[in-house]
Every structure is written in structure tokens, then in C-alpha cells.
Amino acid sequence: MYNLTQITENLCYLGANDRRIALFESAFPVPRGVSYNSYLLTDEKTVLFDTVDSAVADRFFENLEEALGGRPLDYVVVHHMEPDHSASFLRLIEKYPAVTVVTSQKTAKMLENYFPFSGKNVTVVKEGDTMSVGKRSICFVSAPMVHWPEVIMSYIPEEGVLFSADAFGTFGALGGSIFADEVFFERDFLDDARRYYFNIVGKYGIQVQNVLKKAAGLDIRLICPLHGPVWRKDIGWFLGKYDTWSKYLPEEKGAVVFYASVYEHTQNAAEIVATELAKAGVPVKVYDVSHTHVSNLLSEAFRYSHLVFCSTTYNNGVFISMENFIADLKAHFFQNRSYALVENGSWSPQAGALMEAEFSAMKNMKKVGETVTVLSSVKADSREALKALAAAVAADLS
Ligand code: FEO
């Protein structure tokens, strides 16, 4: 049965939630599920903004039929071709064969690649194009690599509505209210929004900055993303988060100690550093990189200003989980942070030098203190070195 929320008199939310999904994009755990958002504008013409993932397609089609109220569907705007939004496209075309598809040139080609789709009834739009649908018009904004190359956003100037595609989305299913101002967003969604941003579009900070510059010229009163809550209040606060994130700047001053430990000794070293940081008044967190999903590690690394990486040496390299984490940081253009290093090894410790080679190749990374070497287990001298390292990090933070 349909389950709709009216956003404005003429704009309806048609999306639905998937709480059974384990891994979004087969990569990112989503224990709180995810929403797939879709919207219908009813003016002199009816305009659907995106479809949904196949997991929630049945509910979506019931919602669409109810929201149309017997009217034909005139347009479907395809902002983004990734199947979490386009998987229901062919079913839509079969159900509403007269609909005109409005999309970018790149998406038009992708539709033919993904589906047995003839490409008829397609109107290609580009940056700056405007389409009247009655009392309202729809302006199109190019947003390449946010988060695929074909992405467009659209904007209804008469009502200040931005359909932002993946941007301003978040992991986490919606429950009851679809509006960010009706949930405790900072408490319940911000961590997932940050993790979503850095893992999904974090690599494309320059492109996100380009979109934010375009957005600055618009009177945005409503943001309708493809995942997570709809924004109609405090929009500037969330735009500010995106500005900080896409500039690769720390969101908070504080330290995170990441460790990879096999027999607890490297963990012991990491926790001595963390304890000394806390004693110095530094906000600090500790993560075992072998036990926390790398998507969370990535998000936390981008959140804070100072990072301490502690790894045992393994097969003459950095321990597997730490090596994987650092590779993920590198893939997402990690930069602009201070870092400190602790290595462990029983006969040939070299994880420190190998980690330093990775971090020193990243942009604007500042090493704090000397790499502390632990030989098998922490002794009195290495304990003092760990305390000195924590003091150096605390001093750098002050
Ligand atoms: Fe939600 Fe890039 O798809």
C-alpha cells in the first residue's frame, strides 16, 4: 500500500527504505539501512525526479500511482544513473510509455548501456537549460563526479527547491518523518552523513566545491537528496559541513589513535599514547583497525585534526588491516592533517618507515614527533618514548 509524504502542495516524496541491506554498494555496512528517495512534482505537467533501487520498487510504484491520482506521467528527470536510483527505470518506461526522459547526454548513453532501451522520448539537457512545466520551471545544473560523471542536479527557482542527487545524502533509513528538522540530525544522522560523504564522494572534493559555488548563487529553501532526510531548515549548517569536508579540512580539533595489533603489544602502546593524550586534555578516540570497518575509520580520520597510526610489522610490511586503511585514505586524497607513528616488530621493525613513506606522499601532511619503535613489547624506555610522542601531539594541538 502507498506511503507518501507531501513536502509542499505540489511536491510529494515517493521514496522508501531498505533496512535489510547489509552492504551499500556491496562495500559499506549500513546497520541502520538506507532510504532511496524519489519525488513527484505536479504542475501543469507531472515530473518524476528519479526512480529507486529495485529493493523498494513495489512501494515506489504504488506511491507514484497514488501521487499521480490518475494523471499521466509527463517527465522523468534522471539525475544519476547509478542503479540504486535507476534500477526501476525500465519498469517505469514500460508502465508509462509516453513519458519523456529528461537527462544529461552521458546518462542518455548509459541508459542504453544498462537497459534494452531504445533512447526514444529522451530530451537531453545541459548546464543552464531551463524547462517550463507550468507555473514552475526546472533549471539544470551539471554536477560531474558527484558522484558519477553523468550527474546533473535540478532546481525549481520559483520555490527554491534543489534536487541534489547524491549530494547532501546520508546512510540511515528514514523513520516516520522525512525532514531533517524533525529528527535529531546531529545526534542520529551526522556520523552516517559524514561516512556517506567521505566514502561515496570524498574523493571528489574539487567537484563538490564546484557544485557548492553554483549553489551559492541560488536561493535554496529546500534540498531534496537521493538518500536521507529532506532539508528545509538550517540548510546553511549542512552546506557548511560539505564545505569543510570537500576542502579536506578537519571538522574537529582532536586526536584519533588507530592501531593494528596481533598479540596486544601494539595495542598496549596505542593505549598508552591515548591515555597520555587524555591526561593532557586532548579529546581522543582509539580504534583497532582490524575490528572496525574501514568506512568508519576513513570517516573518523577525516573528522579529526591529529592522527596516530600504530602498526606491527608483518611480512616485512605494514600489518594487513592498517595497510588497507592507509590505501583507502590515499585513494580518497587524504591530506591536511598532523600525524604521528608507532611501529612494532620482533626482529625487523619497519612498519614506521613504510607508513611514513605513504603519508609523506600525501598533500600537506605534517609529521609530529619521532616514530616510536617497540621491540615486541613495551618496556620502560619505549613507554617514555610513547609519553613523549603523546606530549608532542598535545603540544601540536594546543
Ligand atoms: Fe546513491 Fe551514486 O548513488
Coordinates of C-alpha atoms and ligand atoms in Angstrom, one line a residue:
M1 CA 0.0 0.0 0.0
Y2 CA 1.2 3.5 -0.8
N3 CA 3.0 5.5 1.9
L4 CA 3.5 9.2 0.9
T5 CA 4.7 12.4 2.4
Q6 CA 3.7 15.8 0.9
I7 CA 6.6 18.2 1.0
T8 CA 4.8 21.2 -0.4
E9 CA 1.4 21.4 -2.0
N10 CA 2.8 20.3 -5.4
L11 CA 5.8 18.2 -4.4
C12 CA 5.5 14.7 -3.0
Y13 CA 8.0 12.3 -1.5
L14 CA 7.7 8.8 -3.1
G15 CA 10.8 7.2 -1.6
A16 CA 11.1 4.1 0.6
N17 CA 13.5 2.4 3.0
D18 CA 15.6 -0.7 2.9
R19 CA 16.6 -1.9 6.4
R20 CA 17.5 -5.4 5.2
I21 CA 20.5 -4.3 3.1
A22 CA 23.8 -5.3 4.7
L23 CA 26.3 -3.6 2.5
F24 CA 25.5 -0.5 0.5
E25 CA 27.3 -0.8 -2.9
S26 CA 28.5 -4.2 -1.6
A27 CA 31.1 -2.2 0.3
F28 CA 29.7 -0.2 3.2
P29 CA 27.8 -1.6 6.2
V30 CA 24.5 0.1 6.7
P31 CA 23.2 -1.3 10.0
R32 CA 20.5 1.5 10.1
G33 CA 19.5 0.8 6.5
V34 CA 19.2 3.4 3.7
S35 CA 16.5 5.3 2.0
Y36 CA 16.0 5.7 -1.7
N37 CA 14.4 9.0 -2.4
S38 CA 12.2 10.0 -5.3
Y39 CA 9.9 13.0 -5.8
L40 CA 6.9 13.9 -7.9
L41 CA 6.1 17.5 -8.9
T42 CA 2.5 18.1 -10.0
D43 CA 2.2 21.3 -12.1
E44 CA 0.5 21.6 -15.5
K45 CA 2.9 18.8 -16.3
T46 CA 3.8 16.0 -13.9
V47 CA 7.5 15.4 -13.3
L48 CA 9.2 12.5 -11.5
F49 CA 12.6 13.1 -10.1
D50 CA 14.5 9.8 -10.3
T51 CA 13.3 6.2 -9.6
V52 CA 14.6 3.9 -6.8
D53 CA 16.6 0.7 -6.1
S54 CA 14.9 -2.5 -7.1
A55 CA 14.6 -3.5 -3.4
V56 CA 11.9 -0.9 -2.8
A57 CA 10.4 -0.7 -6.3
D58 CA 7.0 -2.1 -5.5
R59 CA 6.4 0.5 -2.8
F60 CA 7.7 3.2 -5.1
F61 CA 5.3 2.3 -8.0
E62 CA 2.3 2.3 -5.6
N63 CA 3.4 5.7 -4.3
L64 CA 3.8 7.1 -7.8
E65 CA 0.4 5.8 -8.9
E66 CA -1.3 7.3 -5.9
A67 CA 0.6 10.7 -6.2
L68 CA -0.4 10.9 -9.9
G69 CA -4.0 10.5 -8.9
G70 CA -4.9 9.3 -12.4
R71 CA -2.9 11.9 -14.3
P72 CA -0.3 10.8 -16.9
L73 CA 3.4 11.0 -16.1
D74 CA 4.8 13.6 -18.5
Y75 CA 8.5 13.7 -17.5
V76 CA 11.1 11.7 -15.6
V77 CA 14.3 13.5 -14.7
V78 CA 17.2 11.1 -14.3
H79 CA 19.8 12.9 -12.3
H80 CA 22.1 10.0 -11.7
M81 CA 22.4 6.6 -13.4
E82 CA 23.8 4.5 -10.5
P83 CA 21.4 1.6 -10.1
D84 CA 20.4 2.5 -6.6
H85 CA 18.4 5.2 -8.4
S86 CA 17.8 3.9 -11.9
A87 CA 17.2 0.2 -11.4
S88 CA 13.4 0.8 -11.7
F89 CA 13.8 2.9 -14.9
L90 CA 12.8 0.2 -17.4
R91 CA 9.8 -0.8 -15.3
L92 CA 8.8 2.8 -15.3
I93 CA 9.1 3.2 -19.0
E94 CA 7.0 0.0 -19.5
K95 CA 4.3 1.3 -17.2
Y96 CA 4.3 4.9 -18.5
P97 CA 5.4 4.5 -22.2
A98 CA 4.6 8.1 -23.1
V99 CA 6.9 9.6 -20.5
T100 CA 9.7 11.9 -21.7
V101 CA 13.1 11.2 -20.2
V102 CA 15.0 14.3 -19.3
T103 CA 18.6 13.8 -18.6
S104 CA 22.3 14.5 -19.5
Q105 CA 24.0 13.4 -22.7
K106 CA 26.1 10.9 -20.7
T107 CA 23.1 9.4 -18.9
A108 CA 21.2 9.0 -22.2
K109 CA 24.1 6.8 -23.4
M110 CA 24.3 5.0 -20.1
L111 CA 20.5 4.2 -20.2
E112 CA 21.1 2.3 -23.4
N113 CA 24.1 0.5 -21.9
Y114 CA 22.2 -0.6 -18.8
F115 CA 18.9 -1.4 -20.4
P116 CA 17.3 -2.6 -23.6
F117 CA 16.1 1.0 -24.1
S118 CA 15.6 2.5 -27.5
G119 CA 16.5 6.0 -26.5
K120 CA 13.2 7.4 -27.9
N121 CA 11.4 10.2 -26.0
V122 CA 14.7 11.5 -24.5
T123 CA 15.3 15.2 -24.0
V124 CA 19.0 15.9 -23.3
V125 CA 19.7 18.9 -21.1
K126 CA 22.9 20.6 -20.1
E127 CA 24.1 23.2 -17.6
G128 CA 21.9 26.3 -17.7
D129 CA 19.0 24.7 -19.6
T130 CA 15.5 25.5 -18.3
M131 CA 12.3 23.7 -18.9
S132 CA 8.8 25.1 -18.1
V133 CA 6.3 22.7 -16.6
G134 CA 3.5 25.1 -15.9
K135 CA 3.7 27.7 -13.1
R136 CA 7.2 26.4 -12.3
S137 CA 10.3 25.8 -14.3
I138 CA 13.2 23.4 -13.8
C139 CA 16.8 24.6 -14.3
F140 CA 19.6 22.1 -14.8
V141 CA 22.9 22.2 -13.1
S142 CA 25.8 20.0 -14.2
A143 CA 27.5 18.1 -11.3
P144 CA 30.1 15.7 -12.8
M145 CA 31.7 13.3 -10.4
V146 CA 29.2 13.9 -7.6
H147 CA 29.4 11.1 -7.8
W148 CA 29.5 9.7 -11.3
P149 CA 30.4 11.7 -14.5
E150 CA 26.9 11.9 -15.8
V151 CA 25.3 13.6 -12.8
I152 CA 23.0 16.6 -13.1
M153 CA 21.1 18.4 -10.4
S154 CA 17.9 20.4 -10.9
Y155 CA 16.4 23.4 -9.3
I156 CA 13.0 24.9 -9.2
P157 CA 13.7 28.7 -8.9
E158 CA 10.1 29.7 -8.1
E159 CA 10.2 27.6 -4.9
G160 CA 13.9 27.4 -4.2
V161 CA 13.9 23.5 -4.4
L162 CA 17.2 21.8 -5.2
F163 CA 17.2 18.2 -6.3
S164 CA 20.8 17.4 -5.3
A165 CA 21.3 13.8 -6.5
D166 CA 23.7 12.0 -4.2
A167 CA 25.0 15.2 -2.6
F168 CA 23.7 16.0 0.9
G169 CA 22.6 12.4 1.3
T170 CA 23.2 10.1 4.2
F171 CA 23.1 6.4 5.2
G172 CA 20.3 5.5 7.5
A173 CA 16.7 4.7 6.8
L174 CA 14.1 7.3 7.4
G175 CA 11.5 6.6 10.1
G176 CA 8.2 8.4 10.1
S177 CA 9.4 11.9 9.3
I178 CA 11.4 12.6 6.1
F179 CA 12.5 16.0 7.2
A180 CA 15.9 16.8 8.8
D181 CA 14.4 19.4 11.1
E182 CA 12.0 16.7 12.6
V183 CA 14.8 14.3 13.5
F184 CA 17.8 14.8 15.8
F185 CA 20.1 15.0 12.8
E186 CA 23.3 15.9 14.6
R187 CA 22.9 13.1 17.0
D188 CA 21.3 10.4 14.8
F189 CA 22.5 11.1 11.3
L190 CA 25.6 13.3 11.2
D191 CA 28.1 10.3 11.7
D192 CA 26.3 8.4 8.9
A193 CA 26.2 11.6 6.7
R194 CA 30.0 12.1 7.2
R195 CA 30.7 8.4 6.5
Y196 CA 28.5 8.5 3.4
Y197 CA 30.2 11.7 2.1
F198 CA 33.8 10.5 2.6
N199 CA 33.3 7.0 1.3
I200 CA 31.0 7.9 -1.6
V201 CA 32.1 11.3 -2.9
G202 CA 35.0 12.1 -0.7
K203 CA 37.5 11.6 -3.5
Y204 CA 35.9 14.4 -5.5
G205 CA 36.3 17.4 -3.2
I206 CA 37.1 19.7 -6.1
Q207 CA 34.0 18.8 -7.9
V208 CA 31.9 19.2 -4.7
Q209 CA 33.4 22.6 -4.3
N210 CA 32.4 23.5 -7.8
V211 CA 28.8 22.5 -7.0
L212 CA 28.9 24.5 -3.8
K213 CA 30.0 27.6 -5.7
K214 CA 27.0 27.1 -8.1
A215 CA 24.7 26.6 -5.1
A216 CA 25.9 29.8 -3.5
G217 CA 24.2 31.7 -6.4
L218 CA 20.9 30.0 -5.8
D219 CA 18.1 30.8 -3.3
I220 CA 17.9 27.3 -1.8
R221 CA 14.9 26.8 0.5
L222 CA 14.6 23.0 0.2
I223 CA 17.2 20.3 -0.6
C224 CA 15.8 17.0 -1.8
P225 CA 18.7 14.5 -1.9
L226 CA 18.5 10.9 -3.2
H227 CA 19.2 9.4 0.3
G228 CA 18.3 10.6 3.8
P229 CA 16.3 13.5 5.1
V230 CA 14.9 16.4 3.1
W231 CA 16.3 19.8 4.2
R232 CA 14.1 22.8 4.7
K233 CA 15.8 24.4 7.8
D234 CA 19.4 25.0 8.8
I235 CA 20.5 24.4 5.2
G236 CA 23.5 26.7 5.8
W237 CA 24.7 24.4 8.6
F238 CA 24.8 21.4 6.4
L239 CA 26.2 23.3 3.4
G240 CA 29.0 24.4 5.9
K241 CA 29.7 20.7 6.7
Y242 CA 30.0 20.0 3.0
D243 CA 32.3 23.0 2.5
T244 CA 34.7 21.8 5.3
W245 CA 34.6 18.2 4.1
S246 CA 35.2 19.0 0.5
K247 CA 38.1 21.2 1.3
Y248 CA 39.6 18.2 3.2
L249 CA 39.8 20.3 6.4
P250 CA 39.5 18.8 9.8
E251 CA 36.0 19.2 11.2
E252 CA 37.2 19.0 14.8
K253 CA 40.4 19.5 16.7
G254 CA 41.3 16.3 18.5
A255 CA 43.2 13.0 18.1
V256 CA 42.4 9.5 16.9
V257 CA 44.8 6.6 17.7
F258 CA 44.5 3.8 15.1
Y259 CA 46.3 0.6 15.9
A260 CA 46.9 -2.8 14.2
S261 CA 48.0 -5.3 16.8
V262 CA 48.4 -9.1 16.7
Y263 CA 49.3 -10.0 20.3
E264 CA 48.1 -6.9 22.2
H265 CA 51.6 -5.3 22.5
T266 CA 50.9 -2.7 19.8
Q267 CA 47.5 -2.1 21.3
N268 CA 49.3 -1.5 24.6
A269 CA 51.5 1.1 23.0
A270 CA 48.5 2.7 21.3
E271 CA 46.6 2.9 24.6
I272 CA 49.5 4.4 26.5
V273 CA 49.6 7.2 23.8
A274 CA 45.8 7.7 24.1
T275 CA 45.9 7.8 27.9
E276 CA 48.7 10.4 27.9
L277 CA 46.7 12.4 25.3
A278 CA 43.6 12.3 27.5
K279 CA 45.7 13.3 30.6
A280 CA 46.9 16.3 28.5
G281 CA 43.3 17.3 27.9
V282 CA 43.1 16.2 24.3
P283 CA 39.8 14.8 23.0
V284 CA 40.9 11.3 21.8
K285 CA 39.4 8.2 20.4
V286 CA 41.0 4.7 19.8
Y287 CA 40.2 2.3 17.0
D288 CA 41.5 -1.2 16.3
V289 CA 41.7 -1.1 12.6
S290 CA 41.3 -4.9 12.4
H291 CA 37.9 -4.7 14.1
T292 CA 36.4 -1.5 12.8
H293 CA 35.1 -1.3 9.3
V294 CA 37.4 0.8 7.1
S295 CA 34.5 3.0 6.0
N296 CA 34.2 4.2 9.7
L297 CA 38.0 4.5 10.0
L298 CA 38.1 6.7 6.9
S299 CA 35.3 8.9 8.2
E300 CA 36.9 9.3 11.6
A301 CA 40.3 10.1 10.1
F302 CA 38.8 12.9 8.0
R303 CA 36.9 14.2 11.0
Y304 CA 39.8 15.0 13.3
S305 CA 43.0 17.1 13.0
H306 CA 45.6 14.7 14.6
L307 CA 46.1 11.0 13.9
V308 CA 48.4 8.5 15.5
F309 CA 49.0 5.3 13.5
C310 CA 50.4 2.3 15.4
S311 CA 51.2 -0.8 13.4
T312 CA 53.1 -4.0 13.9
T313 CA 55.4 -5.2 11.1
Y314 CA 54.1 -8.1 9.2
N315 CA 55.7 -10.0 6.3
N316 CA 58.2 -7.2 6.2
G317 CA 55.4 -4.7 5.6
V318 CA 52.7 -2.8 7.4
F319 CA 50.0 -5.1 9.0
I320 CA 47.3 -6.0 6.5
S321 CA 44.4 -4.1 8.0
M322 CA 46.5 -0.9 8.6
E323 CA 47.9 -1.2 5.0
N324 CA 44.4 -1.5 3.7
F325 CA 43.3 1.5 5.7
I326 CA 46.1 3.7 4.6
A327 CA 45.5 2.7 1.0
D328 CA 41.9 3.8 1.4
L329 CA 43.0 7.1 2.8
K330 CA 45.3 7.6 -0.1
A331 CA 42.5 6.7 -2.6
H332 CA 40.4 9.4 -1.0
F333 CA 43.1 12.1 -1.3
F334 CA 43.6 12.3 2.5
Q335 CA 45.5 15.5 3.3
N336 CA 45.9 18.5 5.6
R337 CA 46.5 16.5 8.8
S338 CA 49.1 16.1 11.5
Y339 CA 50.2 12.5 12.2
A340 CA 52.4 10.5 14.5
L341 CA 53.7 7.0 14.1
V342 CA 54.4 3.9 16.3
E343 CA 55.8 0.7 15.0
N344 CA 56.3 -2.7 16.4
G345 CA 58.5 -5.6 15.3
S346 CA 60.2 -8.6 16.9
W347 CA 63.2 -8.9 14.6
S348 CA 63.0 -6.2 11.9
P349 CA 60.5 -3.4 12.7
Q350 CA 59.9 -1.4 9.6
A351 CA 56.2 -0.5 9.6
G352 CA 57.0 3.1 10.7
A353 CA 59.2 3.8 7.7
L354 CA 56.7 2.3 5.3
M355 CA 53.8 4.2 6.8
E356 CA 55.8 7.5 6.7
A357 CA 56.6 6.9 3.0
E358 CA 52.8 6.8 2.4
F359 CA 51.9 9.8 4.5
S360 CA 54.7 11.9 3.3
A361 CA 53.5 11.4 -0.3
M362 CA 50.1 12.9 0.6
K363 CA 49.4 16.6 0.4
N364 CA 50.1 18.9 3.4
M365 CA 50.7 16.1 6.0
K366 CA 52.8 17.1 9.0
K367 CA 54.7 14.5 11.0
V368 CA 54.7 15.2 14.7
G369 CA 57.4 13.7 17.0
E370 CA 59.7 10.9 16.2
T371 CA 58.5 7.4 15.2
V372 CA 58.4 5.3 18.4
T373 CA 59.8 1.8 17.9
V374 CA 58.5 -1.0 20.2
L375 CA 60.6 -4.2 20.1
S376 CA 58.0 -6.9 20.8
S377 CA 56.5 -5.4 23.9
V378 CA 56.6 -2.0 25.6
K379 CA 59.4 -1.6 28.1
A380 CA 60.4 1.3 30.3
D381 CA 62.3 3.2 27.6
S382 CA 59.6 2.7 24.9
R383 CA 57.0 3.8 27.4
E384 CA 58.8 7.0 27.9
A385 CA 59.1 7.5 24.2
L386 CA 55.3 6.9 23.8
K387 CA 54.7 9.5 26.5
A388 CA 56.9 12.0 24.7
L389 CA 55.1 11.3 21.5
A390 CA 51.7 12.0 23.1
A391 CA 53.2 15.2 24.6
A392 CA 54.3 16.3 21.1
V393 CA 50.9 15.6 19.6
A394 CA 49.2 17.5 22.5
A395 CA 51.6 20.4 22.0
D396 CA 50.9 20.5 18.3
L397 CA 47.2 20.6 19.1
S398 CA 47.4 23.5 21.5
Ligands
FEO1 FE1 23.0 6.9 -4.5 FE2 25.8 7.3 -6.5 O1 24.1 6.6 -6.0

